[in-house]
Structures are given as C-alpha cells and as structure tokens.
mmCIF file with all atom_site columns, C-alpha atoms in Angstrom:
data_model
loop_
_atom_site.group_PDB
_atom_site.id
_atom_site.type_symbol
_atom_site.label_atom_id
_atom_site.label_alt_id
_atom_site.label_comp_id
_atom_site.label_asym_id
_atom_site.label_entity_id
_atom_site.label_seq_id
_atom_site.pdbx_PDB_ins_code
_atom_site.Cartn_x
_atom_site.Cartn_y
_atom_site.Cartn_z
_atom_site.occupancy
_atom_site.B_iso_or_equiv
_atom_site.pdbx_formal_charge
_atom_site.auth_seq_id
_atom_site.auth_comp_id
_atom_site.auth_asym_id
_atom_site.auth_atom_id
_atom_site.pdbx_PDB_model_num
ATOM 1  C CA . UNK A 1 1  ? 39.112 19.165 169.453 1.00 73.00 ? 1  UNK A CA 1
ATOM 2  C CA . UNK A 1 2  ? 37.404 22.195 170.425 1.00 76.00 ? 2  UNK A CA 1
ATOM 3  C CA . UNK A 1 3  ? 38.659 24.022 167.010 1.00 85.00 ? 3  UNK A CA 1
ATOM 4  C CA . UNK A 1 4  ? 37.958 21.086 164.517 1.00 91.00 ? 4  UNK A CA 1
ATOM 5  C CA . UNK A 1 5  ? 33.985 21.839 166.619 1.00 89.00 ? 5  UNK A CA 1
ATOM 6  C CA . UNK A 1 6  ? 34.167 25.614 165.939 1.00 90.00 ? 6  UNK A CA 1
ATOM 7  C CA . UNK A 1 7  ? 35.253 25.262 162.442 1.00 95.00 ? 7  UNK A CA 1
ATOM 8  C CA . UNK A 1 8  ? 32.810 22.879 161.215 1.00 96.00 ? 8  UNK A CA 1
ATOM 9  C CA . UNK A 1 9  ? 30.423 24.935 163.133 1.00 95.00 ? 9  UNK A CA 1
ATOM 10 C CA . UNK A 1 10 ? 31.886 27.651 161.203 1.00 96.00 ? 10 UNK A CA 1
ATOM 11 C CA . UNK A 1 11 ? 31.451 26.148 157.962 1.00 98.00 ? 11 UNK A CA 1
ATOM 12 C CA . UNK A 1 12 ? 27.721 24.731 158.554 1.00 98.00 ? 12 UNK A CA 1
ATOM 13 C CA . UNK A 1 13 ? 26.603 28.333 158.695 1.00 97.00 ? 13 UNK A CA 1
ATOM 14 C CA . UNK A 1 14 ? 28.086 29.760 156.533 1.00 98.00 ? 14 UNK A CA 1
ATOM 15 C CA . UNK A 1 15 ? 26.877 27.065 153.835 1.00 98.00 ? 15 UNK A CA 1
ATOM 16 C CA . UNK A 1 16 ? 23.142 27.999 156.265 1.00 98.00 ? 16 UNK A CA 1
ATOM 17 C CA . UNK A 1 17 ? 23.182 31.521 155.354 1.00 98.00 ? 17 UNK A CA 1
ATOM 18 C CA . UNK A 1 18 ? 24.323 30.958 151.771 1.00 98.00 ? 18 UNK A CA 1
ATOM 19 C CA . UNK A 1 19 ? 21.535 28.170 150.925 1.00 98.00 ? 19 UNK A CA 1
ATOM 20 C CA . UNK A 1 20 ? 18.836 30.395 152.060 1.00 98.00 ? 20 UNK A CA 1
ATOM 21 C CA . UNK A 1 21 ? 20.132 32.925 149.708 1.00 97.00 ? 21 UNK A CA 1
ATOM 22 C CA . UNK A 1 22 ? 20.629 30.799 146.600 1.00 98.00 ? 22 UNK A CA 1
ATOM 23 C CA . UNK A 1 23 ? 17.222 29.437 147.862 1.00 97.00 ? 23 UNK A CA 1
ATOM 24 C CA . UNK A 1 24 ? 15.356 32.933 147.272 1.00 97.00 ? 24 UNK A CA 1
ATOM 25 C CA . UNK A 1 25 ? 17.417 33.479 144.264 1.00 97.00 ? 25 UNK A CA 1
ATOM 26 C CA . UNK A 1 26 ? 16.190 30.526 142.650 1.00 97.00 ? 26 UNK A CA 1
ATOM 27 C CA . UNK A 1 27 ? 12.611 30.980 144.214 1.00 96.00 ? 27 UNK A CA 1
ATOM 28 C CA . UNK A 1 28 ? 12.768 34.951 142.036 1.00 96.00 ? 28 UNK A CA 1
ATOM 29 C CA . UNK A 1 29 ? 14.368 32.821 138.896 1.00 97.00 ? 29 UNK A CA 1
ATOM 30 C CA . UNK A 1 30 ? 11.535 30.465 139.246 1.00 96.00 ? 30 UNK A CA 1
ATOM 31 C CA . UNK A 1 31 ? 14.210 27.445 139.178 1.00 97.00 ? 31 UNK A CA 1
ATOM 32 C CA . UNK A 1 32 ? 13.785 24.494 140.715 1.00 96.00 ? 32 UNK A CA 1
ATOM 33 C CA . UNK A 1 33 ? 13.953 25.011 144.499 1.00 96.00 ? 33 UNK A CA 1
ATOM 34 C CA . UNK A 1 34 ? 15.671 23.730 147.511 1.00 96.00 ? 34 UNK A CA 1
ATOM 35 C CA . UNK A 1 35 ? 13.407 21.354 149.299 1.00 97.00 ? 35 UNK A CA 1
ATOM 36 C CA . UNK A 1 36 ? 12.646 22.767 152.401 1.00 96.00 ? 36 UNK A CA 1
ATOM 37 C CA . UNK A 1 37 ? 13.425 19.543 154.411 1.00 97.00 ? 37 UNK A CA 1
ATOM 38 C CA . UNK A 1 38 ? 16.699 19.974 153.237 1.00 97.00 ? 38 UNK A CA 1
ATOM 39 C CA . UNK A 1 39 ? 16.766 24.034 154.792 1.00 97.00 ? 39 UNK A CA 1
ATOM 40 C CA . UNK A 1 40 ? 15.983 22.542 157.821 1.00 98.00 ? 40 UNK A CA 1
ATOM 41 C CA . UNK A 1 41 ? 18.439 19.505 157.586 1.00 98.00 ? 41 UNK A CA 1
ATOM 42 C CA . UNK A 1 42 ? 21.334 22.568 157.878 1.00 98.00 ? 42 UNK A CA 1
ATOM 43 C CA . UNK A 1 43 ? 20.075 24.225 160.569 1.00 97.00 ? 43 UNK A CA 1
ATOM 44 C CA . UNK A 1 44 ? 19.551 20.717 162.136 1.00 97.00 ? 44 UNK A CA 1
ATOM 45 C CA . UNK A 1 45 ? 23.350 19.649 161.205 1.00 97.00 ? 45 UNK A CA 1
ATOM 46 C CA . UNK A 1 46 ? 24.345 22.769 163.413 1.00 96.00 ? 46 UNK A CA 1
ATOM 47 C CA . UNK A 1 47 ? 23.758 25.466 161.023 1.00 97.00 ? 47 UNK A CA 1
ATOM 48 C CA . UNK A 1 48 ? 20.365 27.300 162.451 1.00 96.00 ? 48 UNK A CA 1
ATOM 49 C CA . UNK A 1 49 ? 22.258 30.853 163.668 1.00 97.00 ? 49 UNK A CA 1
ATOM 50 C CA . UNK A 1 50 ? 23.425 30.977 159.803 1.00 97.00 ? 50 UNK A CA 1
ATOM 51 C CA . UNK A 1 51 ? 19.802 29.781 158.363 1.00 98.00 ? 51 UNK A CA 1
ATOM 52 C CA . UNK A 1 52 ? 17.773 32.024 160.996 1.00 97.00 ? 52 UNK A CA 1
ATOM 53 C CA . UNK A 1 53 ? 20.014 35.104 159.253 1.00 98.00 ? 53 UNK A CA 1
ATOM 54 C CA . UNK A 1 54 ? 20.119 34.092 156.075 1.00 98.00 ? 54 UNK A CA 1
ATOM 55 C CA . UNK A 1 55 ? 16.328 33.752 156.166 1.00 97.00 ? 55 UNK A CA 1
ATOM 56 C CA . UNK A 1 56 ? 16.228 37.171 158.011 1.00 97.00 ? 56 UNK A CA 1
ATOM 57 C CA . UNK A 1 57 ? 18.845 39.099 155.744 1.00 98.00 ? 57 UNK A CA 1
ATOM 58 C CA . UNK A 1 58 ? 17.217 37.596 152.260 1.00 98.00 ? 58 UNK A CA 1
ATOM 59 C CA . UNK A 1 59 ? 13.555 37.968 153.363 1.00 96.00 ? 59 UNK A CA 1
ATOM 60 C CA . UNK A 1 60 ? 13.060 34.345 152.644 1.00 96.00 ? 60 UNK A CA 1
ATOM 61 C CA . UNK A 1 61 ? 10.380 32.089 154.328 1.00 95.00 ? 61 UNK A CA 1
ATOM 62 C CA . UNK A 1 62 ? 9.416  34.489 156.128 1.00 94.00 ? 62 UNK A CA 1
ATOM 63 C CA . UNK A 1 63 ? 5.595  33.812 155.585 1.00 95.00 ? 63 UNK A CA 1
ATOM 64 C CA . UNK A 1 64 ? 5.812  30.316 156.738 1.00 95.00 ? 64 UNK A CA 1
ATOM 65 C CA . UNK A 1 65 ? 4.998  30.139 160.489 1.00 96.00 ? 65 UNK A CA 1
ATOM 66 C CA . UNK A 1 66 ? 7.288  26.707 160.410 1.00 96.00 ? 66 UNK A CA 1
ATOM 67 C CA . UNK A 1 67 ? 10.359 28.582 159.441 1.00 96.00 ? 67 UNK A CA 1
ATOM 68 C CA . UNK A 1 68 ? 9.639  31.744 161.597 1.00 97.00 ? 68 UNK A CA 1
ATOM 69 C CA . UNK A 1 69 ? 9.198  29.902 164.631 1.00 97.00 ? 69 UNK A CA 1
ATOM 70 C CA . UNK A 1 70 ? 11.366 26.845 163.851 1.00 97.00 ? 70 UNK A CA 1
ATOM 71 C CA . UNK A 1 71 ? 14.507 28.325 162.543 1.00 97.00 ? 71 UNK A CA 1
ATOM 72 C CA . UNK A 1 72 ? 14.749 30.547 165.419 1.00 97.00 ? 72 UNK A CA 1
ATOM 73 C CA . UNK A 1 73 ? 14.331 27.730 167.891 1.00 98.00 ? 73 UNK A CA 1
ATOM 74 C CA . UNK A 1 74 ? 16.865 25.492 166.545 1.00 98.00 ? 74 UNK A CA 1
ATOM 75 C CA . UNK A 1 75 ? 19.348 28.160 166.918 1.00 97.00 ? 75 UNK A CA 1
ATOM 76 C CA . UNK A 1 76 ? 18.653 28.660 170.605 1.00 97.00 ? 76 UNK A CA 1
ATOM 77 C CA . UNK A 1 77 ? 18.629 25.109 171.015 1.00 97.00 ? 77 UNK A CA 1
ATOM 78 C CA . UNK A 1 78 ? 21.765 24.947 169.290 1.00 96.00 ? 78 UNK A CA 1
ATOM 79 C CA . UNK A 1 79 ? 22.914 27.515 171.178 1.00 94.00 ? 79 UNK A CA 1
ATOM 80 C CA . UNK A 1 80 ? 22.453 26.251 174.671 1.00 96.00 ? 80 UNK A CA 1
ATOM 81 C CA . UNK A 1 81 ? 23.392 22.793 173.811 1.00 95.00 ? 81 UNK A CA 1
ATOM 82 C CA . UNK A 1 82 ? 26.545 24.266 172.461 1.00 91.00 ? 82 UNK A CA 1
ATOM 83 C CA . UNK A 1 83 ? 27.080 25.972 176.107 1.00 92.00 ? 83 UNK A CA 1
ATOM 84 C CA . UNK A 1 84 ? 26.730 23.251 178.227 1.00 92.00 ? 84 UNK A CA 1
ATOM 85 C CA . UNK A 1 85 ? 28.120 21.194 176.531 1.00 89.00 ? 85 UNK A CA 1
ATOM 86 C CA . UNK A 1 86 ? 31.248 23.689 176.169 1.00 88.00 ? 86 UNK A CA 1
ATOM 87 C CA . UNK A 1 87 ? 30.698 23.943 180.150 1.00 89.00 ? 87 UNK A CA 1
ATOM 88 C CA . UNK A 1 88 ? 30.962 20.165 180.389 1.00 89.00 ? 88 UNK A CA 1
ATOM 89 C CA . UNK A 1 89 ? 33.568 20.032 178.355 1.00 85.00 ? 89 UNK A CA 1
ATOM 90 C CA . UNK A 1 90 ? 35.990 22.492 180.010 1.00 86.00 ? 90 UNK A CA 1
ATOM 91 C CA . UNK A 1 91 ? 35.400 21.542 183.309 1.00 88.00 ? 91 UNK A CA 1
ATOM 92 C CA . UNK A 1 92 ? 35.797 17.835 182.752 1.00 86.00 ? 92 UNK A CA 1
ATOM 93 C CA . UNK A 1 93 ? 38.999 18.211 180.876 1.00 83.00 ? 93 UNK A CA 1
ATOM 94 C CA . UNK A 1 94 ? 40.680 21.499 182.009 1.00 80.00 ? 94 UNK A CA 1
ATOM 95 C CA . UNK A 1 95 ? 38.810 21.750 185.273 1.00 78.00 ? 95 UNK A CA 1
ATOM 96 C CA . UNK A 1 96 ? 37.543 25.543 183.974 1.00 75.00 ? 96 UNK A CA 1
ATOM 97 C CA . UNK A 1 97 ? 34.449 26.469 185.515 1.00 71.00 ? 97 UNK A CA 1
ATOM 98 C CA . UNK A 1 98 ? 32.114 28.568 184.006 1.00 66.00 ? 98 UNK A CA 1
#
C-alpha cells in the first residue's frame, strides 16, 4: 500500500515539475497556455513539492503573489499531512512509532 502511495506520489510530481516547464515554454512560444487552475489542480492532486520546483527551477509564476505563496504552502501542507498520516499509518498497522 505504502509503495502504490509513494509511486503515484512519485509520478504526480514529476508530471508537477514538468507542466510548469512546458507551461513557461509555451508562455516564451506564445502558445496557448496551461490554465492556471489546472497548475494548481497538480499541486492539489499531491504534486505541490514538484510544482513549487518546477516553478522555482523554470522562473515561472514567479510574479504572481498566488503562486509564490500558494504553491509553497500546498507543499508543506502536503508535506505534513503526508507525515502524520505516515505516523498513523505505521503505528496502527505495524505498531512503529515515530
């Protein structure tokens, strides 16, 4: 269970880090553009540690006070969630504490 979690968290970054990147790439092109509800729909899915540095690494967004601040606070979200309920999860089913 615990792998199937990691790889699709995995995955959902990667595809984060990538779409901010084909994002600015298009954005340079002037192509039609990602909508940004759908950058934020990643990170939301689980993907905000692979949006935050894909938005960081490609300079992208990185005027928009929504992304700066909100990016970086679904990825600590995401990452505490992710710990507790990793906590919770060991010490219900293996009894490992923490």
């Amino acid at each position: 269970m615990l792998g199937v979690v990691a790889i699709y968290l995995l995955i959902i970054n990667i595809i984060g880090f990538f779409i901010m990147g084909s994002d600015k790439k298009k954005a340079i092109n002037n192509e039609y553009r990602i909508p940004e509800k759908k950058l934020f729909m990643v990170a939301l899915m689980g993907g905000g540690v692979g949006t935050t540095i894909g938005m960081r690494h490609f300079r992208h967004k990185t005027k928009h006070w929504y992304f700066v601040v909100g990016m970086p606070a679904i990825a600590a979200i995401e990452f505490f969630l992710g710990f507790f309920l990793l906590q919770f999860f060991l010490t219900t089913f293996y009894s490992i504490k923490l």
